[in-house]
Tab-separated table of C-alpha atoms in Angstrom:
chain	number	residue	atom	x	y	z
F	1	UNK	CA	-36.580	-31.363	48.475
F	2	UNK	CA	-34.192	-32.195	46.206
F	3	UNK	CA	-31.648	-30.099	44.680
F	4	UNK	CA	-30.420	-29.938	41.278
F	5	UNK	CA	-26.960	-28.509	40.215
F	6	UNK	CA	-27.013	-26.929	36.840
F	7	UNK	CA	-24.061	-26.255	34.876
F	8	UNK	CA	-23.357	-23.228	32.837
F	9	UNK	CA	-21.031	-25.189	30.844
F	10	UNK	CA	-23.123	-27.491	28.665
F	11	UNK	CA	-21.668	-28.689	25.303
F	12	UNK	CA	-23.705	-25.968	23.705
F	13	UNK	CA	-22.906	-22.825	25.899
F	14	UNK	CA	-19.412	-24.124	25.405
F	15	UNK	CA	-19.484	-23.880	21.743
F	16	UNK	CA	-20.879	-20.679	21.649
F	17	UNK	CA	-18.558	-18.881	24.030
F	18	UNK	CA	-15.916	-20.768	22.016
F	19	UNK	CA	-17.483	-18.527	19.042
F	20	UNK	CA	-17.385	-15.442	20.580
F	21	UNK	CA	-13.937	-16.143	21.667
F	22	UNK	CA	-12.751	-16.845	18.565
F	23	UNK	CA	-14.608	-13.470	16.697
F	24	UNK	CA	-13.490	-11.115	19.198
F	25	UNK	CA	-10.182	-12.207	18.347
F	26	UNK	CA	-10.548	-11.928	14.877
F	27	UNK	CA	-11.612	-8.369	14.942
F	28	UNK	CA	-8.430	-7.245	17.607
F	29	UNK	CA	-6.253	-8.895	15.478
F	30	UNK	CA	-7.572	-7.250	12.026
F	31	UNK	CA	-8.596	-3.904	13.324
F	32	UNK	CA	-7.562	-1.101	10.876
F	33	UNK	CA	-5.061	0.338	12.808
F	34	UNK	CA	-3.315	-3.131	12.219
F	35	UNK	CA	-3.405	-3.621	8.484
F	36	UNK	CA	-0.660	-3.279	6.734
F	37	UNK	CA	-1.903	-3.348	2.817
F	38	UNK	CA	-0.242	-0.701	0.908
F	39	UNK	CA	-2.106	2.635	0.039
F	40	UNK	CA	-2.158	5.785	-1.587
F	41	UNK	CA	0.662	4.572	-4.093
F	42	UNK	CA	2.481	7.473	-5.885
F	43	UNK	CA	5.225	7.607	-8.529
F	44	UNK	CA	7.780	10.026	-8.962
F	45	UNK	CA	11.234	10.823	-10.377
F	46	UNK	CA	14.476	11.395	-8.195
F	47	UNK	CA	16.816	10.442	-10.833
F	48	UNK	CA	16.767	10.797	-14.711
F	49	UNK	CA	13.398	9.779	-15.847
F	50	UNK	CA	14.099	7.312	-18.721
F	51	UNK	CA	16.450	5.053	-16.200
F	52	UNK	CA	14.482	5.571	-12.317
F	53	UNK	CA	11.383	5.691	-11.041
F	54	UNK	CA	10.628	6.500	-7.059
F	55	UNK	CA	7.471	4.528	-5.994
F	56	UNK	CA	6.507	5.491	-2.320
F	57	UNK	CA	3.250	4.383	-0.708
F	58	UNK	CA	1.856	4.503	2.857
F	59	UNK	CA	0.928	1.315	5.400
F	60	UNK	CA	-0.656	1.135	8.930
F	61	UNK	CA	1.974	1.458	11.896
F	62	UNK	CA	3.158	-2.557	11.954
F	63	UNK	CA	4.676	-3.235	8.648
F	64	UNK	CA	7.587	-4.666	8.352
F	65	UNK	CA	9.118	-3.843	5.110
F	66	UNK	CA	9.864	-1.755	1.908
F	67	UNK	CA	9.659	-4.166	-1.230
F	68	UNK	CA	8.967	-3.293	-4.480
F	69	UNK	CA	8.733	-6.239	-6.956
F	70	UNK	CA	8.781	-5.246	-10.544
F	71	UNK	CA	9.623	-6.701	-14.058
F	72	UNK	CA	9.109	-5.863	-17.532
F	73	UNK	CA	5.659	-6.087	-18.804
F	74	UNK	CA	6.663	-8.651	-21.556
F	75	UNK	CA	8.531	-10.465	-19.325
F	76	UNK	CA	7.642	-13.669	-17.743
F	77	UNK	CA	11.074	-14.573	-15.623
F	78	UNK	CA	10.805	-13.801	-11.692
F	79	UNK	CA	10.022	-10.320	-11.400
F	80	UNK	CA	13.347	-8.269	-9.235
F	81	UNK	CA	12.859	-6.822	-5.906
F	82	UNK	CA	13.967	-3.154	-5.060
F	83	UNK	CA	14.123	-2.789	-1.418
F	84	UNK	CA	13.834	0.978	0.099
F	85	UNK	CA	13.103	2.641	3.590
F	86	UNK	CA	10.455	3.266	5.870
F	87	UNK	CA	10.098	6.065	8.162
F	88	UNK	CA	6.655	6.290	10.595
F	89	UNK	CA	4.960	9.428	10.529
F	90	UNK	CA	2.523	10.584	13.550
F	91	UNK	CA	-0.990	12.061	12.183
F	92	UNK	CA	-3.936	12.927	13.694
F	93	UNK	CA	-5.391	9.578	12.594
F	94	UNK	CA	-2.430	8.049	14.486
F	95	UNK	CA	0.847	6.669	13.401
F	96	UNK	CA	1.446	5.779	9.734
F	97	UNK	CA	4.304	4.511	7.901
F	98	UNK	CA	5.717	6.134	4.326
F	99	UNK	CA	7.733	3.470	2.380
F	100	UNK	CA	9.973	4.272	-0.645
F	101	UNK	CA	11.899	2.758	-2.979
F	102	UNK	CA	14.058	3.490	-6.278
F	103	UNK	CA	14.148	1.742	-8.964
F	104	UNK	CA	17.306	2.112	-10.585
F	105	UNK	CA	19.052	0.776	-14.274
F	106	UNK	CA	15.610	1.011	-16.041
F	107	UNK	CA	15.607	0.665	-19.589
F	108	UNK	CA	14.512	3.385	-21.744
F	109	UNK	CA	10.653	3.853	-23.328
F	110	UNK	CA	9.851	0.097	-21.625
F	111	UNK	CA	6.544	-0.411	-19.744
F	112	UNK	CA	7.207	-2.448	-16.327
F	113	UNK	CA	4.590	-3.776	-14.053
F	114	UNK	CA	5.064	-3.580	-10.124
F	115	UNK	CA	3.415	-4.697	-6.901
F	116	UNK	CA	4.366	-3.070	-3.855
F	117	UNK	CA	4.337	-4.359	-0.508
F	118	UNK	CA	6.807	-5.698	3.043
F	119	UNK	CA	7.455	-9.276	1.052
F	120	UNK	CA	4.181	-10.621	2.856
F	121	UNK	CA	1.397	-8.157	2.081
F	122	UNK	CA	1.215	-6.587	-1.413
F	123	UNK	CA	-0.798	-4.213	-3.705
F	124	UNK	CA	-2.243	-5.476	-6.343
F	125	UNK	CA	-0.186	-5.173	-9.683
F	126	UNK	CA	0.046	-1.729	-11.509
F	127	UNK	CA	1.897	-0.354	-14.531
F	128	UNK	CA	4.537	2.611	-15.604
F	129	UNK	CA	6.242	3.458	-18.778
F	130	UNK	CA	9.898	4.584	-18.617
F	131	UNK	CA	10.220	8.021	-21.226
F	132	UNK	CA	12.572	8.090	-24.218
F	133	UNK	CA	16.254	8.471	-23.792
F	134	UNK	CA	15.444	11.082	-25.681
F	135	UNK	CA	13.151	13.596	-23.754
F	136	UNK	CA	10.585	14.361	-26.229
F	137	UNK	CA	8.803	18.308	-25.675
F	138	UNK	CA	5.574	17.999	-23.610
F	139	UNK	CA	3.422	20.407	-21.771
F	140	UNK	CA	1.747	19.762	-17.979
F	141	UNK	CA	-0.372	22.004	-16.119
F	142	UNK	CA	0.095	21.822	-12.420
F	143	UNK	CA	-2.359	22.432	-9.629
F	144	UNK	CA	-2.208	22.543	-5.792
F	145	UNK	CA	-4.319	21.331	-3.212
F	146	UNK	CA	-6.868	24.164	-2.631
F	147	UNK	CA	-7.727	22.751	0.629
F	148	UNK	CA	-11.180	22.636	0.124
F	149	UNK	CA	-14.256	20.702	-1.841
F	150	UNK	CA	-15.301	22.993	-4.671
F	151	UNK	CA	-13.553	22.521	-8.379
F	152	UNK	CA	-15.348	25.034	-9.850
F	153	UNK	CA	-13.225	27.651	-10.533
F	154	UNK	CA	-10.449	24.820	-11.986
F	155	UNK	CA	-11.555	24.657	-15.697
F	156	UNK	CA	-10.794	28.675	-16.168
F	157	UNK	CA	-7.135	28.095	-16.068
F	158	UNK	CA	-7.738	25.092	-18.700
């Protein structure tokens, strides 16, 4: 009787465990938990309107960075980078970080395009319009969050 020694490492079970391998890593390494695009991008004012603008957004846990890259919308030079702070934030989702930054020296009534981001992953590019110097009257109606999933009753106020 003869015997014959087989080998579970032919060329071809090779490759495919190489595969596998090779997926299974790609889906640890981009997991969501690991991203770290920007989201939920907000504007607001902390200064005088017509001269700041306050952009914060969130990332996952691992970014490294507060950039904010913006430029006027007519202009074509290399856009300026604002640079702010992060802080993380524990949910029940897990850990998040909030990035801000301030845009300062804005010129008045001037529409600027921005991209925010850590300096290696960005938004994509999105614009705001500084106010007049001289604040014009305007009206706003503000609502909370009513915590729930039902806008009927929202038009009676309108």
């Amino acid at each position: 009787m003869k015997l014959r020694l087989v080998s579970f490492f032919t060329k071809r079970n090779t490759l495919w465990i190489a595969a596998a391998l090779v997926t299974a890593l790609g889906l640890w390494l981009f997991q969501p938990s690991l991203i770290v695009l920007p989201r939920n991008v907000t504007l607001t004012w902390t200064g005088l309107p017509a001269a700041t603008q306050t952009i914060t957004w969130q990332t996952g846990r691992y970014s490294n960075g507060s950039q904010v890259e913006y430029r006027e919308v007519t202009d074509s030079l290399q856009p300026a980078i604002g640079v702010g702070a992060a802080q993380q934030v524990a949910t029940n989702r897990g850990v998040i970080t909030v990035h801000s930054v301030q845009l300062t020296d804005l010129k008045p009534a001037v529409s600027y395009q921005y991209r925010v981001g850590d300096g290696l992953f960005w938004s994509s590019y999105h614009t705001f319009t500084t106010p007049p110097a001289q604040a014009e009257a305007f009206k706003f109606l503000l609502f909370g969050d009513s915590q729930g999933n039902s806008y009927d009753f929202w038009p009676r106020p309108v």
